[in-house]
JSON list of C-alpha atoms in Angstrom, two decimals:
[
{"chain": "A", "resi": 1, "resn": "GLU", "atom": "CA", "xyz": [-0.02, -0.02, -0.04]},
{"chain": "A", "resi": 2, "resn": "ASP", "atom": "CA", "xyz": [1.29, 3.39, -0.92]},
{"chain": "A", "resi": 3, "resn": "GLN", "atom": "CA", "xyz": [1.94, 5.58, 2.06]},
{"chain": "A", "resi": 4, "resn": "VAL", "atom": "CA", "xyz": [3.98, 8.55, 3.41]},
{"chain": "A", "resi": 5, "resn": "THR", "atom": "CA", "xyz": [5.35, 8.89, 7.06]},
{"chain": "A", "resi": 6, "resn": "GLN", "atom": "CA", "xyz": [6.81, 12.11, 8.31]},
{"chain": "A", "resi": 7, "resn": "SER", "atom": "CA", "xyz": [8.93, 12.61, 11.39]},
{"chain": "A", "resi": 8, "resn": "PRO", "atom": "CA", "xyz": [9.21, 14.14, 13.80]},
{"chain": "A", "resi": 9, "resn": "GLU", "atom": "CA", "xyz": [5.56, 15.14, 14.40]},
{"chain": "A", "resi": 10, "resn": "ALA", "atom": "CA", "xyz": [6.74, 18.39, 15.93]},
{"chain": "A", "resi": 11, "resn": "LEU", "atom": "CA", "xyz": [10.10, 20.12, 16.17]},
{"chain": "A", "resi": 12, "resn": "ARG", "atom": "CA", "xyz": [11.17, 23.11, 18.24]},
{"chain": "A", "resi": 13, "resn": "LEU", "atom": "CA", "xyz": [14.37, 24.96, 17.29]},
{"chain": "A", "resi": 14, "resn": "GLN", "atom": "CA", "xyz": [16.20, 28.00, 18.42]},
{"chain": "A", "resi": 15, "resn": "GLU", "atom": "CA", "xyz": [16.72, 30.68, 15.74]},
{"chain": "A", "resi": 16, "resn": "GLY", "atom": "CA", "xyz": [19.88, 29.62, 13.91]},
{"chain": "A", "resi": 17, "resn": "GLU", "atom": "CA", "xyz": [19.80, 26.03, 14.99]},
{"chain": "A", "resi": 18, "resn": "SER", "atom": "CA", "xyz": [19.86, 23.87, 11.78]},
{"chain": "A", "resi": 19, "resn": "SER", "atom": "CA", "xyz": [18.01, 20.65, 11.54]},
{"chain": "A", "resi": 20, "resn": "SER", "atom": "CA", "xyz": [16.27, 18.18, 9.15]},
{"chain": "A", "resi": 21, "resn": "LEU", "atom": "CA", "xyz": [12.77, 16.87, 8.59]},
{"chain": "A", "resi": 22, "resn": "ASN", "atom": "CA", "xyz": [12.17, 13.35, 7.32]},
{"chain": "A", "resi": 23, "resn": "CYS", "atom": "CA", "xyz": [9.60, 11.91, 4.86]},
{"chain": "A", "resi": 24, "resn": "SER", "atom": "CA", "xyz": [9.72, 8.15, 4.32]},
{"chain": "A", "resi": 25, "resn": "TYR", "atom": "CA", "xyz": [7.62, 6.75, 1.53]},
{"chain": "A", "resi": 26, "resn": "THR", "atom": "CA", "xyz": [6.43, 3.55, 0.06]},
{"chain": "A", "resi": 27, "resn": "VAL", "atom": "CA", "xyz": [5.03, 3.77, -3.49]},
{"chain": "A", "resi": 28, "resn": "SER", "atom": "CA", "xyz": [4.85, 1.46, -6.45]},
{"chain": "A", "resi": 29, "resn": "GLY", "atom": "CA", "xyz": [6.92, 3.56, -8.78]},
{"chain": "A", "resi": 30, "resn": "LEU", "atom": "CA", "xyz": [7.64, 7.13, -7.76]},
{"chain": "A", "resi": 31, "resn": "ARG", "atom": "CA", "xyz": [6.68, 9.82, -10.26]},
{"chain": "A", "resi": 32, "resn": "GLY", "atom": "CA", "xyz": [7.27, 12.74, -7.97]},
{"chain": "A", "resi": 33, "resn": "LEU", "atom": "CA", "xyz": [7.82, 13.78, -4.35]},
{"chain": "A", "resi": 34, "resn": "PHE", "atom": "CA", "xyz": [6.52, 17.12, -3.26]},
{"chain": "A", "resi": 35, "resn": "TRP", "atom": "CA", "xyz": [7.22, 19.38, -0.28]},
{"chain": "A", "resi": 36, "resn": "TYR", "atom": "CA", "xyz": [4.67, 22.02, 0.95]},
{"chain": "A", "resi": 37, "resn": "ARG", "atom": "CA", "xyz": [4.67, 24.56, 3.71]},
{"chain": "A", "resi": 38, "resn": "GLN", "atom": "CA", "xyz": [1.28, 25.28, 5.49]},
{"chain": "A", "resi": 39, "resn": "ASP", "atom": "CA", "xyz": [0.62, 28.15, 7.80]},
{"chain": "A", "resi": 40, "resn": "PRO", "atom": "CA", "xyz": [-2.25, 27.89, 10.30]},
{"chain": "A", "resi": 41, "resn": "GLY", "atom": "CA", "xyz": [-5.76, 28.24, 8.68]},
{"chain": "A", "resi": 42, "resn": "LYS", "atom": "CA", "xyz": [-4.26, 28.51, 5.16]},
{"chain": "A", "resi": 43, "resn": "GLY", "atom": "CA", "xyz": [-3.78, 26.18, 2.20]},
{"chain": "A", "resi": 44, "resn": "PRO", "atom": "CA", "xyz": [-0.44, 24.40, 1.54]},
{"chain": "A", "resi": 45, "resn": "GLU", "atom": "CA", "xyz": [2.10, 26.37, -0.34]},
{"chain": "A", "resi": 46, "resn": "PHE", "atom": "CA", "xyz": [4.20, 24.53, -2.90]},
{"chain": "A", "resi": 47, "resn": "LEU", "atom": "CA", "xyz": [7.96, 24.43, -2.17]},
{"chain": "A", "resi": 48, "resn": "PHE", "atom": "CA", "xyz": [9.76, 21.69, -4.25]},
{"chain": "A", "resi": 49, "resn": "THR", "atom": "CA", "xyz": [9.30, 18.73, -6.52]},
{"chain": "A", "resi": 50, "resn": "LEU", "atom": "CA", "xyz": [11.88, 15.94, -6.62]},
{"chain": "A", "resi": 51, "resn": "TYR", "atom": "CA", "xyz": [11.71, 13.29, -9.26]},
{"chain": "A", "resi": 52, "resn": "SER", "atom": "CA", "xyz": [14.66, 10.88, -8.91]},
{"chain": "A", "resi": 53, "resn": "ALA", "atom": "CA", "xyz": [17.07, 9.64, -6.21]},
{"chain": "A", "resi": 54, "resn": "GLY", "atom": "CA", "xyz": [20.05, 11.96, -5.78]},
{"chain": "A", "resi": 55, "resn": "GLU", "atom": "CA", "xyz": [18.19, 15.02, -6.78]},
{"chain": "A", "resi": 56, "resn": "GLU", "atom": "CA", "xyz": [18.44, 18.16, -4.62]},
{"chain": "A", "resi": 57, "resn": "LYS", "atom": "CA", "xyz": [16.54, 21.50, -4.76]},
{"chain": "A", "resi": 58, "resn": "GLU", "atom": "CA", "xyz": [17.24, 24.59, -2.71]},
{"chain": "A", "resi": 59, "resn": "LYS", "atom": "CA", "xyz": [15.22, 27.68, -1.83]},
{"chain": "A", "resi": 60, "resn": "GLU", "atom": "CA", "xyz": [16.65, 30.27, 0.69]},
{"chain": "A", "resi": 61, "resn": "ARG", "atom": "CA", "xyz": [17.23, 28.36, 3.86]},
{"chain": "A", "resi": 62, "resn": "LEU", "atom": "CA", "xyz": [15.56, 25.15, 2.68]},
{"chain": "A", "resi": 63, "resn": "LYS", "atom": "CA", "xyz": [17.11, 22.25, 0.92]},
{"chain": "A", "resi": 64, "resn": "ALA", "atom": "CA", "xyz": [15.29, 19.09, -0.18]},
{"chain": "A", "resi": 65, "resn": "THR", "atom": "CA", "xyz": [16.99, 15.76, -0.99]},
{"chain": "A", "resi": 66, "resn": "LEU", "atom": "CA", "xyz": [15.71, 12.46, -2.25]},
{"chain": "A", "resi": 67, "resn": "THR", "atom": "CA", "xyz": [16.74, 8.83, -1.96]},
{"chain": "A", "resi": 68, "resn": "LYS", "atom": "CA", "xyz": [14.88, 5.72, -3.06]},
{"chain": "A", "resi": 69, "resn": "LYS", "atom": "CA", "xyz": [13.12, 5.50, 0.30]},
{"chain": "A", "resi": 70, "resn": "GLU", "atom": "CA", "xyz": [12.99, 8.91, 1.89]},
{"chain": "A", "resi": 71, "resn": "SER", "atom": "CA", "xyz": [13.36, 12.59, 1.47]},
{"chain": "A", "resi": 72, "resn": "PHE", "atom": "CA", "xyz": [14.85, 15.17, 3.83]},
{"chain": "A", "resi": 73, "resn": "LEU", "atom": "CA", "xyz": [14.02, 18.85, 4.22]},
{"chain": "A", "resi": 74, "resn": "HIS", "atom": "CA", "xyz": [17.08, 20.50, 5.61]},
{"chain": "A", "resi": 75, "resn": "ILE", "atom": "CA", "xyz": [16.59, 23.87, 7.25]},
{"chain": "A", "resi": 76, "resn": "THR", "atom": "CA", "xyz": [19.75, 25.89, 7.71]},
{"chain": "A", "resi": 77, "resn": "ALA", "atom": "CA", "xyz": [19.88, 28.76, 10.33]},
{"chain": "A", "resi": 78, "resn": "PRO", "atom": "CA", "xyz": [16.15, 28.93, 10.57]},
{"chain": "A", "resi": 79, "resn": "LYS", "atom": "CA", "xyz": [14.27, 32.10, 11.45]},
{"chain": "A", "resi": 80, "resn": "PRO", "atom": "CA", "xyz": [10.93, 32.46, 13.37]},
{"chain": "A", "resi": 81, "resn": "GLU", "atom": "CA", "xyz": [9.21, 33.14, 10.03]},
{"chain": "A", "resi": 82, "resn": "ASP", "atom": "CA", "xyz": [10.07, 29.54, 8.99]},
{"chain": "A", "resi": 83, "resn": "SER", "atom": "CA", "xyz": [7.61, 28.33, 11.66]},
{"chain": "A", "resi": 84, "resn": "ALA", "atom": "CA", "xyz": [4.90, 26.35, 9.91]},
{"chain": "A", "resi": 85, "resn": "THR", "atom": "CA", "xyz": [3.75, 22.77, 9.15]},
{"chain": "A", "resi": 86, "resn": "TYR", "atom": "CA", "xyz": [5.78, 21.14, 6.41]},
{"chain": "A", "resi": 87, "resn": "LEU", "atom": "CA", "xyz": [3.91, 18.49, 4.39]},
{"chain": "A", "resi": 88, "resn": "CYS", "atom": "CA", "xyz": [5.34, 15.81, 2.12]},
{"chain": "A", "resi": 89, "resn": "ALA", "atom": "CA", "xyz": [3.38, 14.08, -0.67]},
{"chain": "A", "resi": 90, "resn": "VAL", "atom": "CA", "xyz": [4.18, 11.50, -3.28]},
{"chain": "A", "resi": 91, "resn": "GLN", "atom": "CA", "xyz": [2.66, 10.68, -6.67]},
{"chain": "A", "resi": 92, "resn": "ALA", "atom": "CA", "xyz": [2.82, 7.26, -8.29]},
{"chain": "A", "resi": 93, "resn": "VAL", "atom": "CA", "xyz": [3.59, 6.58, -11.94]},
{"chain": "A", "resi": 94, "resn": "TYR", "atom": "CA", "xyz": [0.40, 4.49, -12.32]},
{"chain": "A", "resi": 95, "resn": "ASN", "atom": "CA", "xyz": [-1.94, 7.30, -11.17]},
{"chain": "A", "resi": 96, "resn": "PHE", "atom": "CA", "xyz": [-1.11, 10.86, -11.95]},
{"chain": "A", "resi": 97, "resn": "ASN", "atom": "CA", "xyz": [-4.40, 12.07, -10.41]},
{"chain": "A", "resi": 98, "resn": "LYS", "atom": "CA", "xyz": [-3.58, 11.03, -6.83]},
{"chain": "A", "resi": 99, "resn": "PHE", "atom": "CA", "xyz": [-1.20, 12.65, -4.24]},
{"chain": "A", "resi": 100, "resn": "TYR", "atom": "CA", "xyz": [-0.51, 10.71, -1.04]},
{"chain": "A", "resi": 101, "resn": "PHE", "atom": "CA", "xyz": [0.17, 13.07, 1.87]},
{"chain": "A", "resi": 102, "resn": "GLY", "atom": "CA", "xyz": [2.03, 12.58, 5.20]},
{"chain": "A", "resi": 103, "resn": "SER", "atom": "CA", "xyz": [0.68, 14.06, 8.46]},
{"chain": "A", "resi": 104, "resn": "GLY", "atom": "CA", "xyz": [3.25, 16.85, 8.41]},
{"chain": "A", "resi": 105, "resn": "THR", "atom": "CA", "xyz": [5.97, 18.12, 10.73]},
{"chain": "A", "resi": 106, "resn": "LYS", "atom": "CA", "xyz": [5.02, 21.23, 12.74]},
{"chain": "A", "resi": 107, "resn": "LEU", "atom": "CA", "xyz": [8.08, 23.33, 13.10]},
{"chain": "A", "resi": 108, "resn": "ASN", "atom": "CA", "xyz": [8.38, 26.11, 15.70]},
{"chain": "A", "resi": 109, "resn": "VAL", "atom": "CA", "xyz": [11.40, 28.40, 15.56]},
{"chain": "A", "resi": 110, "resn": "LYS", "atom": "CA", "xyz": [11.99, 30.45, 18.77]},
{"chain": "A", "resi": 111, "resn": "PRO", "atom": "CA", "xyz": [13.86, 33.77, 18.54]},
{"chain": "B", "resi": 1, "resn": "GLU", "atom": "CA", "xyz": [-5.38, 37.15, -9.17]},
{"chain": "B", "resi": 2, "resn": "THR", "atom": "CA", "xyz": [-4.13, 34.20, -7.16]},
{"chain": "B", "resi": 3, "resn": "GLY", "atom": "CA", "xyz": [-3.68, 30.75, -8.85]},
{"chain": "B", "resi": 4, "resn": "VAL", "atom": "CA", "xyz": [-6.46, 28.93, -6.96]},
{"chain": "B", "resi": 5, "resn": "THR", "atom": "CA", "xyz": [-9.28, 30.87, -5.29]},
{"chain": "B", "resi": 6, "resn": "GLN", "atom": "CA", "xyz": [-11.74, 29.40, -2.85]},
{"chain": "B", "resi": 7, "resn": "THR", "atom": "CA", "xyz": [-14.91, 31.02, -1.45]},
{"chain": "B", "resi": 8, "resn": "PRO", "atom": "CA", "xyz": [-16.08, 31.48, 1.13]},
{"chain": "B", "resi": 9, "resn": "ARG", "atom": "CA", "xyz": [-13.09, 31.45, 3.46]},
{"chain": "B", "resi": 10, "resn": "HIS", "atom": "CA", "xyz": [-15.22, 30.70, 6.52]},
{"chain": "B", "resi": 11, "resn": "LEU", "atom": "CA", "xyz": [-18.60, 29.03, 6.75]},
{"chain": "B", "resi": 12, "resn": "VAL", "atom": "CA", "xyz": [-20.82, 28.21, 9.67]},
{"chain": "B", "resi": 13, "resn": "MET", "atom": "CA", "xyz": [-23.88, 26.05, 8.93]},
{"chain": "B", "resi": 14, "resn": "GLY", "atom": "CA", "xyz": [-26.55, 24.13, 10.73]},
{"chain": "B", "resi": 15, "resn": "MET", "atom": "CA", "xyz": [-27.05, 20.46, 10.16]},
{"chain": "B", "resi": 16, "resn": "THR", "atom": "CA", "xyz": [-30.24, 21.09, 8.08]},
{"chain": "B", "resi": 17, "resn": "ASN", "atom": "CA", "xyz": [-28.64, 23.74, 5.83]},
{"chain": "B", "resi": 18, "resn": "LYS", "atom": "CA", "xyz": [-27.60, 23.48, 2.19]},
{"chain": "B", "resi": 19, "resn": "LYS", "atom": "CA", "xyz": [-24.50, 25.38, 1.11]},
{"chain": "B", "resi": 20, "resn": "SER", "atom": "CA", "xyz": [-21.90, 25.24, -1.58]},
{"chain": "B", "resi": 21, "resn": "LEU", "atom": "CA", "xyz": [-18.15, 25.73, -1.62]},
{"chain": "B", "resi": 22, "resn": "LYS", "atom": "CA", "xyz": [-16.59, 27.32, -4.80]},
{"chain": "B", "resi": 23, "resn": "CYS", "atom": "CA", "xyz": [-13.15, 26.91, -6.27]},
{"chain": "B", "resi": 24, "resn": "GLU", "atom": "CA", "xyz": [-11.69, 28.61, -9.37]},
{"chain": "B", "resi": 25, "resn": "GLN", "atom": "CA", "xyz": [-8.30, 28.08, -10.83]},
{"chain": "B", "resi": 26, "resn": "HIS", "atom": "CA", "xyz": [-6.39, 30.43, -13.23]},
{"chain": "B", "resi": 27, "resn": "LEU", "atom": "CA", "xyz": [-3.46, 28.15, -13.96]},
{"chain": "B", "resi": 28, "resn": "GLY", "atom": "CA", "xyz": [-4.58, 26.40, -17.10]},
{"chain": "B", "resi": 29, "resn": "HIS", "atom": "CA", "xyz": [-4.73, 23.04, -15.25]},
{"chain": "B", "resi": 30, "resn": "ASN", "atom": "CA", "xyz": [-6.98, 20.20, -16.28]},
{"chain": "B", "resi": 31, "resn": "ALA", "atom": "CA", "xyz": [-7.32, 18.37, -12.96]},
{"chain": "B", "resi": 32, "resn": "MET", "atom": "CA", "xyz": [-9.06, 19.68, -9.84]},
{"chain": "B", "resi": 33, "resn": "TYR", "atom": "CA", "xyz": [-9.24, 18.17, -6.33]},
{"chain": "B", "resi": 34, "resn": "TRP", "atom": "CA", "xyz": [-11.21, 18.39, -3.11]},
{"chain": "B", "resi": 35, "resn": "TYR", "atom": "CA", "xyz": [-9.35, 17.56, 0.13]},
{"chain": "B", "resi": 36, "resn": "LYS", "atom": "CA", "xyz": [-10.53, 17.52, 3.66]},
{"chain": "B", "resi": 37, "resn": "GLN", "atom": "CA", "xyz": [-8.07, 18.46, 6.40]},
{"chain": "B", "resi": 38, "resn": "SER", "atom": "CA", "xyz": [-8.87, 17.63, 10.06]},
{"chain": "B", "resi": 39, "resn": "ALA", "atom": "CA", "xyz": [-6.69, 18.27, 12.98]},
{"chain": "B", "resi": 40, "resn": "LYS", "atom": "CA", "xyz": [-3.69, 15.92, 13.30]},
{"chain": "B", "resi": 41, "resn": "LYS", "atom": "CA", "xyz": [-4.73, 13.86, 10.26]},
{"chain": "B", "resi": 42, "resn": "PRO", "atom": "CA", "xyz": [-3.16, 13.72, 6.76]},
{"chain": "B", "resi": 43, "resn": "LEU", "atom": "CA", "xyz": [-5.01, 15.37, 3.97]},
{"chain": "B", "resi": 44, "resn": "GLU", "atom": "CA", "xyz": [-7.92, 13.18, 2.95]},
{"chain": "B", "resi": 45, "resn": "LEU", "atom": "CA", "xyz": [-8.65, 13.09, -0.82]},
{"chain": "B", "resi": 46, "resn": "MET", "atom": "CA", "xyz": [-12.33, 13.42, -1.43]},
{"chain": "B", "resi": 47, "resn": "PHE", "atom": "CA", "xyz": [-12.87, 13.83, -5.22]},
{"chain": "B", "resi": 48, "resn": "VAL", "atom": "CA", "xyz": [-10.71, 14.17, -8.36]},
{"chain": "B", "resi": 49, "resn": "TYR", "atom": "CA", "xyz": [-11.91, 15.61, -11.60]},
{"chain": "B", "resi": 50, "resn": "SER", "atom": "CA", "xyz": [-9.72, 15.23, -14.70]},
{"chain": "B", "resi": 51, "resn": "LEU", "atom": "CA", "xyz": [-10.85, 16.88, -17.95]},
{"chain": "B", "resi": 52, "resn": "GLU", "atom": "CA", "xyz": [-14.13, 17.58, -16.17]},
{"chain": "B", "resi": 53, "resn": "GLU", "atom": "CA", "xyz": [-14.84, 13.92, -15.48]},
{"chain": "B", "resi": 54, "resn": "ARG", "atom": "CA", "xyz": [-14.78, 12.50, -11.91]},
{"chain": "B", "resi": 55, "resn": "VAL", "atom": "CA", "xyz": [-11.92, 9.97, -11.72]},
{"chain": "B", "resi": 56, "resn": "GLU", "atom": "CA", "xyz": [-11.70, 9.56, -7.94]},
{"chain": "B", "resi": 57, "resn": "ASN", "atom": "CA", "xyz": [-14.39, 9.23, -5.27]},
{"chain": "B", "resi": 58, "resn": "ASN", "atom": "CA", "xyz": [-12.94, 8.08, -1.99]},
{"chain": "B", "resi": 59, "resn": "SER", "atom": "CA", "xyz": [-16.01, 6.68, -0.25]},
{"chain": "B", "resi": 60, "resn": "VAL", "atom": "CA", "xyz": [-17.30, 10.14, 0.59]},
{"chain": "B", "resi": 61, "resn": "PRO", "atom": "CA", "xyz": [-20.76, 10.31, 2.16]},
{"chain": "B", "resi": 62, "resn": "SER", "atom": "CA", "xyz": [-23.50, 11.37, -0.21]},
{"chain": "B", "resi": 63, "resn": "ARG", "atom": "CA", "xyz": [-24.07, 14.51, 1.83]},
{"chain": "B", "resi": 64, "resn": "PHE", "atom": "CA", "xyz": [-21.03, 15.88, -0.11]},
{"chain": "B", "resi": 65, "resn": "SER", "atom": "CA", "xyz": [-21.79, 16.31, -3.79]},
{"chain": "B", "resi": 66, "resn": "PRO", "atom": "CA", "xyz": [-19.11, 17.64, -6.22]},
{"chain": "B", "resi": 67, "resn": "GLU", "atom": "CA", "xyz": [-19.69, 19.43, -9.49]},
{"chain": "B", "resi": 68, "resn": "CYS", "atom": "CA", "xyz": [-17.14, 20.48, -12.20]},
{"chain": "B", "resi": 69, "resn": "PRO", "atom": "CA", "xyz": [-18.83, 22.44, -14.83]},
{"chain": "B", "resi": 70, "resn": "ASN", "atom": "CA", "xyz": [-15.54, 23.25, -16.70]},
{"chain": "B", "resi": 71, "resn": "SER", "atom": "CA", "xyz": [-11.82, 22.75, -16.16]},
{"chain": "B", "resi": 72, "resn": "SER", "atom": "CA", "xyz": [-11.53, 26.07, -14.23]},
{"chain": "B", "resi": 73, "resn": "HIS", "atom": "CA", "xyz": [-14.38, 25.68, -11.74]},
{"chain": "B", "resi": 74, "resn": "LEU", "atom": "CA", "xyz": [-15.16, 23.22, -9.04]},
{"chain": "B", "resi": 75, "resn": "PHE", "atom": "CA", "xyz": [-17.94, 23.16, -6.49]},
{"chain": "B", "resi": 76, "resn": "LEU", "atom": "CA", "xyz": [-18.73, 21.07, -3.44]},
{"chain": "B", "resi": 77, "resn": "HIS", "atom": "CA", "xyz": [-22.43, 21.05, -2.51]},
{"chain": "B", "resi": 78, "resn": "LEU", "atom": "CA", "xyz": [-23.17, 20.41, 1.14]},
{"chain": "B", "resi": 79, "resn": "HIS", "atom": "CA", "xyz": [-26.41, 19.17, 2.76]},
{"chain": "B", "resi": 80, "resn": "THR", "atom": "CA", "xyz": [-27.41, 17.60, 5.95]},
{"chain": "B", "resi": 81, "resn": "LEU", "atom": "CA", "xyz": [-23.92, 17.72, 7.42]},
{"chain": "B", "resi": 82, "resn": "GLN", "atom": "CA", "xyz": [-22.80, 16.41, 10.71]},
{"chain": "B", "resi": 83, "resn": "PRO", "atom": "CA", "xyz": [-20.65, 18.13, 13.40]},
{"chain": "B", "resi": 84, "resn": "GLU", "atom": "CA", "xyz": [-17.71, 15.70, 12.50]},
{"chain": "B", "resi": 85, "resn": "ASP", "atom": "CA", "xyz": [-17.75, 17.26, 9.00]},
{"chain": "B", "resi": 86, "resn": "SER", "atom": "CA", "xyz": [-16.25, 20.46, 10.49]},
{"chain": "B", "resi": 87, "resn": "ALA", "atom": "CA", "xyz": [-12.80, 20.79, 8.91]},
{"chain": "B", "resi": 88, "resn": "LEU", "atom": "CA", "xyz": [-10.72, 22.82, 6.48]},
{"chain": "B", "resi": 89, "resn": "TYR", "atom": "CA", "xyz": [-11.82, 22.00, 2.94]},
{"chain": "B", "resi": 90, "resn": "LEU", "atom": "CA", "xyz": [-9.06, 22.49, 0.41]},
{"chain": "B", "resi": 91, "resn": "CYS", "atom": "CA", "xyz": [-9.21, 22.71, -3.36]},
{"chain": "B", "resi": 92, "resn": "ALA", "atom": "CA", "xyz": [-6.24, 22.07, -5.58]},
{"chain": "B", "resi": 93, "resn": "SER", "atom": "CA", "xyz": [-5.41, 21.83, -9.27]},
{"chain": "B", "resi": 94, "resn": "SER", "atom": "CA", "xyz": [-2.70, 20.24, -11.37]},
{"chain": "B", "resi": 95, "resn": "HIS", "atom": "CA", "xyz": [-1.81, 19.37, -14.87]},
{"chain": "B", "resi": 96, "resn": "PRO", "atom": "CA", "xyz": [-0.94, 15.59, -14.73]},
{"chain": "B", "resi": 97, "resn": "GLY", "atom": "CA", "xyz": [0.20, 15.44, -18.37]},
{"chain": "B", "resi": 98, "resn": "LEU", "atom": "CA", "xyz": [2.99, 17.99, -17.91]},
{"chain": "B", "resi": 99, "resn": "THR", "atom": "CA", "xyz": [6.54, 17.37, -16.69]},
{"chain": "B", "resi": 100, "resn": "ASN", "atom": "CA", "xyz": [5.74, 19.59, -13.59]},
{"chain": "B", "resi": 101, "resn": "THR", "atom": "CA", "xyz": [2.80, 17.73, -11.99]},
{"chain": "B", "resi": 102, "resn": "GLU", "atom": "CA", "xyz": [2.69, 19.44, -8.59]},
{"chain": "B", "resi": 103, "resn": "ALA", "atom": "CA", "xyz": [-0.64, 20.51, -7.18]},
{"chain": "B", "resi": 104, "resn": "PHE", "atom": "CA", "xyz": [-1.42, 24.08, -6.16]},
{"chain": "B", "resi": 105, "resn": "PHE", "atom": "CA", "xyz": [-3.85, 24.73, -3.38]},
{"chain": "B", "resi": 106, "resn": "GLY", "atom": "CA", "xyz": [-6.39, 27.44, -2.57]},
{"chain": "B", "resi": 107, "resn": "GLN", "atom": "CA", "xyz": [-6.55, 29.08, 0.93]},
{"chain": "B", "resi": 108, "resn": "GLY", "atom": "CA", "xyz": [-9.30, 26.72, 2.10]},
{"chain": "B", "resi": 109, "resn": "THR", "atom": "CA", "xyz": [-12.75, 27.03, 3.50]},
{"chain": "B", "resi": 110, "resn": "ARG", "atom": "CA", "xyz": [-13.00, 26.64, 7.24]},
{"chain": "B", "resi": 111, "resn": "LEU", "atom": "CA", "xyz": [-16.30, 24.86, 7.73]},
{"chain": "B", "resi": 112, "resn": "THR", "atom": "CA", "xyz": [-18.01, 24.66, 11.12]},
{"chain": "B", "resi": 113, "resn": "VAL", "atom": "CA", "xyz": [-21.14, 22.57, 11.43]},
{"chain": "B", "resi": 114, "resn": "VAL", "atom": "CA", "xyz": [-23.36, 23.44, 14.44]}
]
């Protein structure tokens, strides 16, 4: 069964304290893995798509990496405005119309 | 104009009311989705429309009725809801046939059933 597991469920960091969020996935043929940021009461905001193992994408303090079983979202020197829930989703090659989402990691960055 | 627009942003309705949620996308996508987001749960896929045809219906109760009149508009008609239906309802769109297949979301409708 296709599924996505994110860890940790919640993460508290001090401003400037770098860390990583994990997304483990099981899918019968990965077409794409997606990272989103979601602020309270708002819709998810698209961050990155990764298509193949070894691929990396960067945006400001965020860097996403992909292996055959998991993806990491590395946050370097985070700021309080990076506080949000980060969601991971996968899409399978056999069904382009479906996205499987994890439960998310709630990140809190303290000044 | 933002990519995916949902209205209303907030809705309070009684269990005997009938209301509709609206979603409009300006991205030229040909697939649209309704998701339900409850506290501490993954996003739950409710319906998928591709080229205006419903292609996914994940055992959603009949009190939720989707409608997709064209590739830019999606509705979710609500009637006789239960308090456990209170949640954030998210609309999304994508273009599965393109190289970039990511979905883009609207801001959601926060629904409270009283």
